[in-house]
Coordinates of C-alpha atoms in Angstrom, one line a residue:
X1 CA 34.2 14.4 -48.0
X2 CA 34.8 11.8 -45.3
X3 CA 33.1 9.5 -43.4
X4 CA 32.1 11.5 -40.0
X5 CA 30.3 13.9 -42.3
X6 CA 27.4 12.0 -42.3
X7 CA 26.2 12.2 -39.0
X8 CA 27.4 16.2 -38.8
X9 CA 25.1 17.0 -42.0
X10 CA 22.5 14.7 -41.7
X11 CA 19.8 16.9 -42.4
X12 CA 16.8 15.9 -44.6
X13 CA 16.1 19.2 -45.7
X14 CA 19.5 20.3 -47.3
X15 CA 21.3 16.8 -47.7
X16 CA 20.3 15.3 -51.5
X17 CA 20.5 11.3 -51.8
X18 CA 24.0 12.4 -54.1
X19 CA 25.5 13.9 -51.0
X20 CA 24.4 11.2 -48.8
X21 CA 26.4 8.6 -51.3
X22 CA 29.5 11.1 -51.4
X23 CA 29.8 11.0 -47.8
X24 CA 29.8 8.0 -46.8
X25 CA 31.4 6.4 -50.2
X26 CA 35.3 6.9 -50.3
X27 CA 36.5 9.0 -53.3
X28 CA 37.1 7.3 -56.4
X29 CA 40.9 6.1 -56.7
X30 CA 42.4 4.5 -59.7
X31 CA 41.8 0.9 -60.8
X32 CA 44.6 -0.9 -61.8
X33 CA 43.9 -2.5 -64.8
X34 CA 44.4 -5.9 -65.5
X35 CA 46.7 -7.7 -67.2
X36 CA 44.2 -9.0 -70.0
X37 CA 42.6 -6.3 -71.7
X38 CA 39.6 -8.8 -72.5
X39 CA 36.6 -8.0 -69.9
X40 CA 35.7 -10.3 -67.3
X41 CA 32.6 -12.5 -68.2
X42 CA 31.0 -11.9 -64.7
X43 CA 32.1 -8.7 -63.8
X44 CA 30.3 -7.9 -67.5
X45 CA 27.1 -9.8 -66.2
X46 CA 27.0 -7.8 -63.3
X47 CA 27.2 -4.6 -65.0
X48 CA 24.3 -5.5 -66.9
X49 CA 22.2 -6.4 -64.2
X50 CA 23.0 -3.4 -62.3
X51 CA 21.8 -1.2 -65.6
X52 CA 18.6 -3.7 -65.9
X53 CA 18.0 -2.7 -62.4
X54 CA 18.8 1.1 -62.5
X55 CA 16.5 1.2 -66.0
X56 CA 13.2 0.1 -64.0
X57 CA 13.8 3.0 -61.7
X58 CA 15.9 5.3 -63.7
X59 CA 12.5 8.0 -63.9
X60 CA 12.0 8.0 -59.8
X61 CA 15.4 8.1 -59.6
X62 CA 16.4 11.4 -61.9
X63 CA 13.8 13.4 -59.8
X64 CA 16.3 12.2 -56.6
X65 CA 19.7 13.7 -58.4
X66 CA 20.3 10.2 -59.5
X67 CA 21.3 10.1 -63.1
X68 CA 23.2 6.7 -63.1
X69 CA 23.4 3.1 -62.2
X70 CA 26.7 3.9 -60.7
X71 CA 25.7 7.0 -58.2
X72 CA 22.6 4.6 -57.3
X73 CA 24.9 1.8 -56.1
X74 CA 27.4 4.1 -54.7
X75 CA 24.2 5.9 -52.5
X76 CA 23.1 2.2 -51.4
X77 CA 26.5 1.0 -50.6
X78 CA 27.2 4.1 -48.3
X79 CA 23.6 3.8 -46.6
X80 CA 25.0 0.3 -45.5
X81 CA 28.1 1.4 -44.6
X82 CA 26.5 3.9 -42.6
X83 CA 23.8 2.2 -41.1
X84 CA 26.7 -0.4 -39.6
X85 CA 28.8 2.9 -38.0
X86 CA 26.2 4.9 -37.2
X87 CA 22.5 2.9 -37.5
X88 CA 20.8 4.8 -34.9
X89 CA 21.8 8.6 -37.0
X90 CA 21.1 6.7 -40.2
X91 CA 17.7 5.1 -39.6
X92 CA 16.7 8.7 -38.2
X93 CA 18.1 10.6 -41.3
X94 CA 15.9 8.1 -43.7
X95 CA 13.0 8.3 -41.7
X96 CA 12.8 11.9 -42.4
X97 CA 14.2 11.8 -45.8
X98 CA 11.0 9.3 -46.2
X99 CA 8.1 11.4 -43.8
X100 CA 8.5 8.5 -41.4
X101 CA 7.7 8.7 -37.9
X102 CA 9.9 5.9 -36.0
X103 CA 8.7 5.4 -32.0
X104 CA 10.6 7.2 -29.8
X105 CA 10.9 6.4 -26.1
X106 CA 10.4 10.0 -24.2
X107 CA 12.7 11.0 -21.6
X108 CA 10.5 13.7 -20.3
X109 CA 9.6 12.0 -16.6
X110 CA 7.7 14.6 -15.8
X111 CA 3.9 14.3 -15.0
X112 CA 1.1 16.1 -15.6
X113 CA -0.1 18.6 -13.1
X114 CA -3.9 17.3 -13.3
X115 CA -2.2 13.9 -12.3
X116 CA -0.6 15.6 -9.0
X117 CA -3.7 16.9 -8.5
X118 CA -5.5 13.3 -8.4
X119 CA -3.4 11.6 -6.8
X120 CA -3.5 14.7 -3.6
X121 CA -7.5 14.4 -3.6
X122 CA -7.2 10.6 -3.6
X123 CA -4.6 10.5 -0.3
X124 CA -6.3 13.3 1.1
X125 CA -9.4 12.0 0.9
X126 CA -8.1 8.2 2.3
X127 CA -6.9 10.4 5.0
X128 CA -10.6 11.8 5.7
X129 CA -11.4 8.1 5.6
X130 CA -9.4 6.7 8.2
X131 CA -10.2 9.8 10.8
X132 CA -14.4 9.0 10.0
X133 CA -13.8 5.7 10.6
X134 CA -11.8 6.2 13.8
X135 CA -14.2 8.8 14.9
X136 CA -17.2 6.4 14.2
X137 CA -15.1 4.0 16.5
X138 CA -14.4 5.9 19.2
X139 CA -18.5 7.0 19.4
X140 CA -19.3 3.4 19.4
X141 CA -16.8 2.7 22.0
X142 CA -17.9 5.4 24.2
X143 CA -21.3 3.8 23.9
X144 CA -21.2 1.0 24.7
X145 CA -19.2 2.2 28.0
X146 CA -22.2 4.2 29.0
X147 CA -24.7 1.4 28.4
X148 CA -22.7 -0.8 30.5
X149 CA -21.9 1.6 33.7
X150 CA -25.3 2.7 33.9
X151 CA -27.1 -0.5 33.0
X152 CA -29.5 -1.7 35.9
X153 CA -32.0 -4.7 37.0
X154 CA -35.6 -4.7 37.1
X155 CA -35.9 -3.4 39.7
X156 CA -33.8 0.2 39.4
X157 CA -30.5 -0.5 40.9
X158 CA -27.0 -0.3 38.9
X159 CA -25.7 -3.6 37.7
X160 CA -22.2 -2.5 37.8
X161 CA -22.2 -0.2 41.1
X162 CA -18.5 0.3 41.5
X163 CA -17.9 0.7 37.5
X164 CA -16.1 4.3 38.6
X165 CA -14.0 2.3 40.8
X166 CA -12.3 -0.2 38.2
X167 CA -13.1 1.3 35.2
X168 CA -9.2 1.8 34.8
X169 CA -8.5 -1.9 35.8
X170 CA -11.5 -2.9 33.1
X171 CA -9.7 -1.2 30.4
X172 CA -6.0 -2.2 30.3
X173 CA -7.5 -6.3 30.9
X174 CA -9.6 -5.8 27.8
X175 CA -6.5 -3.8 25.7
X176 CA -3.9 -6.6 27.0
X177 CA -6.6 -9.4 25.5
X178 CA -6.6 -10.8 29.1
X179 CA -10.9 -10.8 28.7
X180 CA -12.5 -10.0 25.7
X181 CA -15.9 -8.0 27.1
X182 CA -17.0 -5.7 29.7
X183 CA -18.6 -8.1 32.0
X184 CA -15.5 -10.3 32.5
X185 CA -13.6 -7.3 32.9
X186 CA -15.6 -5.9 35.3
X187 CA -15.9 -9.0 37.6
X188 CA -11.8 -9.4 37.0
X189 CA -11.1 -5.5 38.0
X190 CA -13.2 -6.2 41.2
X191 CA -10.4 -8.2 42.6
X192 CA -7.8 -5.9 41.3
X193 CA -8.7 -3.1 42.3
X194 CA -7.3 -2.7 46.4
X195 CA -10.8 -1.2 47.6
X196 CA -13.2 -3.2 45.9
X197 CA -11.3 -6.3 46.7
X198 CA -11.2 -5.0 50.3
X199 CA -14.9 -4.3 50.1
X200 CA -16.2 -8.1 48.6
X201 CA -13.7 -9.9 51.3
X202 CA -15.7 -7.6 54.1
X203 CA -18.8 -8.7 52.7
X204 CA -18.0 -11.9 52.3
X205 CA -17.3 -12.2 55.8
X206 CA -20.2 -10.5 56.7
X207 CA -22.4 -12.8 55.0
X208 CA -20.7 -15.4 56.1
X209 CA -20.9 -14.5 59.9
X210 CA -24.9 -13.4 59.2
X211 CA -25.4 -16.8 58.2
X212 CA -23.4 -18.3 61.4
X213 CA -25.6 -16.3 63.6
X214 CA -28.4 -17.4 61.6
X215 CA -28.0 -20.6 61.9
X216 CA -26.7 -20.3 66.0
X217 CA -29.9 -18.3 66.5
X218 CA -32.1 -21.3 65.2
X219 CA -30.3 -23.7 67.0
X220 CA -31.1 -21.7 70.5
X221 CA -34.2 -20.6 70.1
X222 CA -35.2 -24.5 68.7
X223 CA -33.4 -25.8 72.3
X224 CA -34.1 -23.2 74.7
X225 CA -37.6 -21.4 73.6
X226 CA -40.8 -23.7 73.9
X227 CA -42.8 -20.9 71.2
X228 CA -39.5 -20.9 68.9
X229 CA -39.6 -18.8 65.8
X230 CA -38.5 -15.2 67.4
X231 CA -37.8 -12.7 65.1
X232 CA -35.2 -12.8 62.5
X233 CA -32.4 -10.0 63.3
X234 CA -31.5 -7.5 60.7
X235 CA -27.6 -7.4 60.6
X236 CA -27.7 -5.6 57.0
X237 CA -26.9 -2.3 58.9
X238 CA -23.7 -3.8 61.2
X239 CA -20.3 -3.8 60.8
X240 CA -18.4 -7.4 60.7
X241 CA -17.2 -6.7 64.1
X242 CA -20.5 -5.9 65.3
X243 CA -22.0 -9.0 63.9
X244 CA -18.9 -11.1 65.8
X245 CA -19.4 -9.4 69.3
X246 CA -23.1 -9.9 68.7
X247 CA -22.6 -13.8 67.8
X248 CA -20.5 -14.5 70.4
X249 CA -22.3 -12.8 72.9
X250 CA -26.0 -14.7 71.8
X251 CA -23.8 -18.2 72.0
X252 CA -22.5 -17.3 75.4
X253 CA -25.7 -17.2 76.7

């Protein structure tokens, strides 16, 4: 039998440790003998220790097919030879011959359905996660907008009246990082905004021009009235150019 039967039959059921030797051990062929027929004094030593050897195990041995020192060394010299060729077939045959279980690593890469099933809740329920907290976001965003357009003073009136105005202004300063809260938003978008600016520069002017004619009315009635103190005018219901004409027309004379 040759080598390469090894591997092909290896097979701890059918293959004995005798068949194992014969297949990996060449066939026997002849010995020339030597030229003195006297034996060799180590050759003779070793043959004796080899028996010695074979003797302690010769009962364990017979119940394996192995009936001499000679078939045991051949058996051990064609495990060798075999676990050199072929170690990973050889080391597999003698762990079964032997009812050994050798680690081995698993090429199944497939997982476990209950696994799957985990790892979905998990990233499912992460997802429910993210939408609660951007829901609870959004509520407290929408909040806090409320509180702040219809917040008002002591005494009933809106602190923020044109909030409906520049509420689009308000946002994109406070998502740009220009401000970082509603009340320096709101005071910014005032400006931005064309009609609100348009309204603050009118009254503005308006105050400005109510104080003028304040302050001309004074003078004239201090210089020109001997009882003085006539009755303050009310130019919260006038236009600007109302207030001007009226001004200039009290300065005139």
């Amino acid at each position: 039998m040759k080598d390469e039967a090894l591997t092909e039959t290896l097979d701890p059921e059918t293959l004995t440790s005798a068949e194992l030797s014969a297949a990996v051990v060449p066939e026997e062929q002849p010995v020339s003998q030597p030229q003195t027929e006297e034996p060799n004094n180590r050759e003779e030593a070793a043959r004796h220790w080899v028996d010695e050897m074979f003797s302690r195990e010769q009962e364990r041995l017979k119940r394996q097919g192995i009936l001499t020192a000679k078939q045991w060394v051949e058996l051990l010299a064609g495990i060798d030879k075999s676990l050199t060729e072929r170690p990973i077939e050889t080391l597999t045959f003698l762990s079964q011959a032997y009812g050994i279980s050798l680690p081995v690593k698993s090429q199944d890469q497939t997982v476990r359905p209950e696994i799957i099933q985990c790892l979905r809740n998990l990233e499912q329920n992460q997802k429910n996660l993210w939408q609660a907290l951007a829901a609870a976001s959004q509520q407290t965003k929408q909040l806090t907008i409320s509180n702040f357009a219809n917040a008002k003073d002591d005494e009933g009136h809106l602190l923020h009246p044109h909030f409906n105005q520049v509420k689009e202004e308000m946002f994109a300063l406070i998502e740009s990082g220009v401000v970082a809260d509603y009340e320096s938003a709101y005071e910014k978008a005032l400006w931005l905004n064309q009609q609100t600016r348009e309204e603050l520069l009118e009254k503005q002017e308006t105050d400005k021009l109510q104080t003028l004619a304040e302050e001309a009315d004074k003078a004239k009635s201090a210089g020109f009235s001997p009882k003085g103190g006539q009755e303050k005018e009310d130019f919260s219901q006038m236009t600007t150019r109302e207030i001007l004409e009226h001004t200039f027309k009290k300065l005139e004379g």
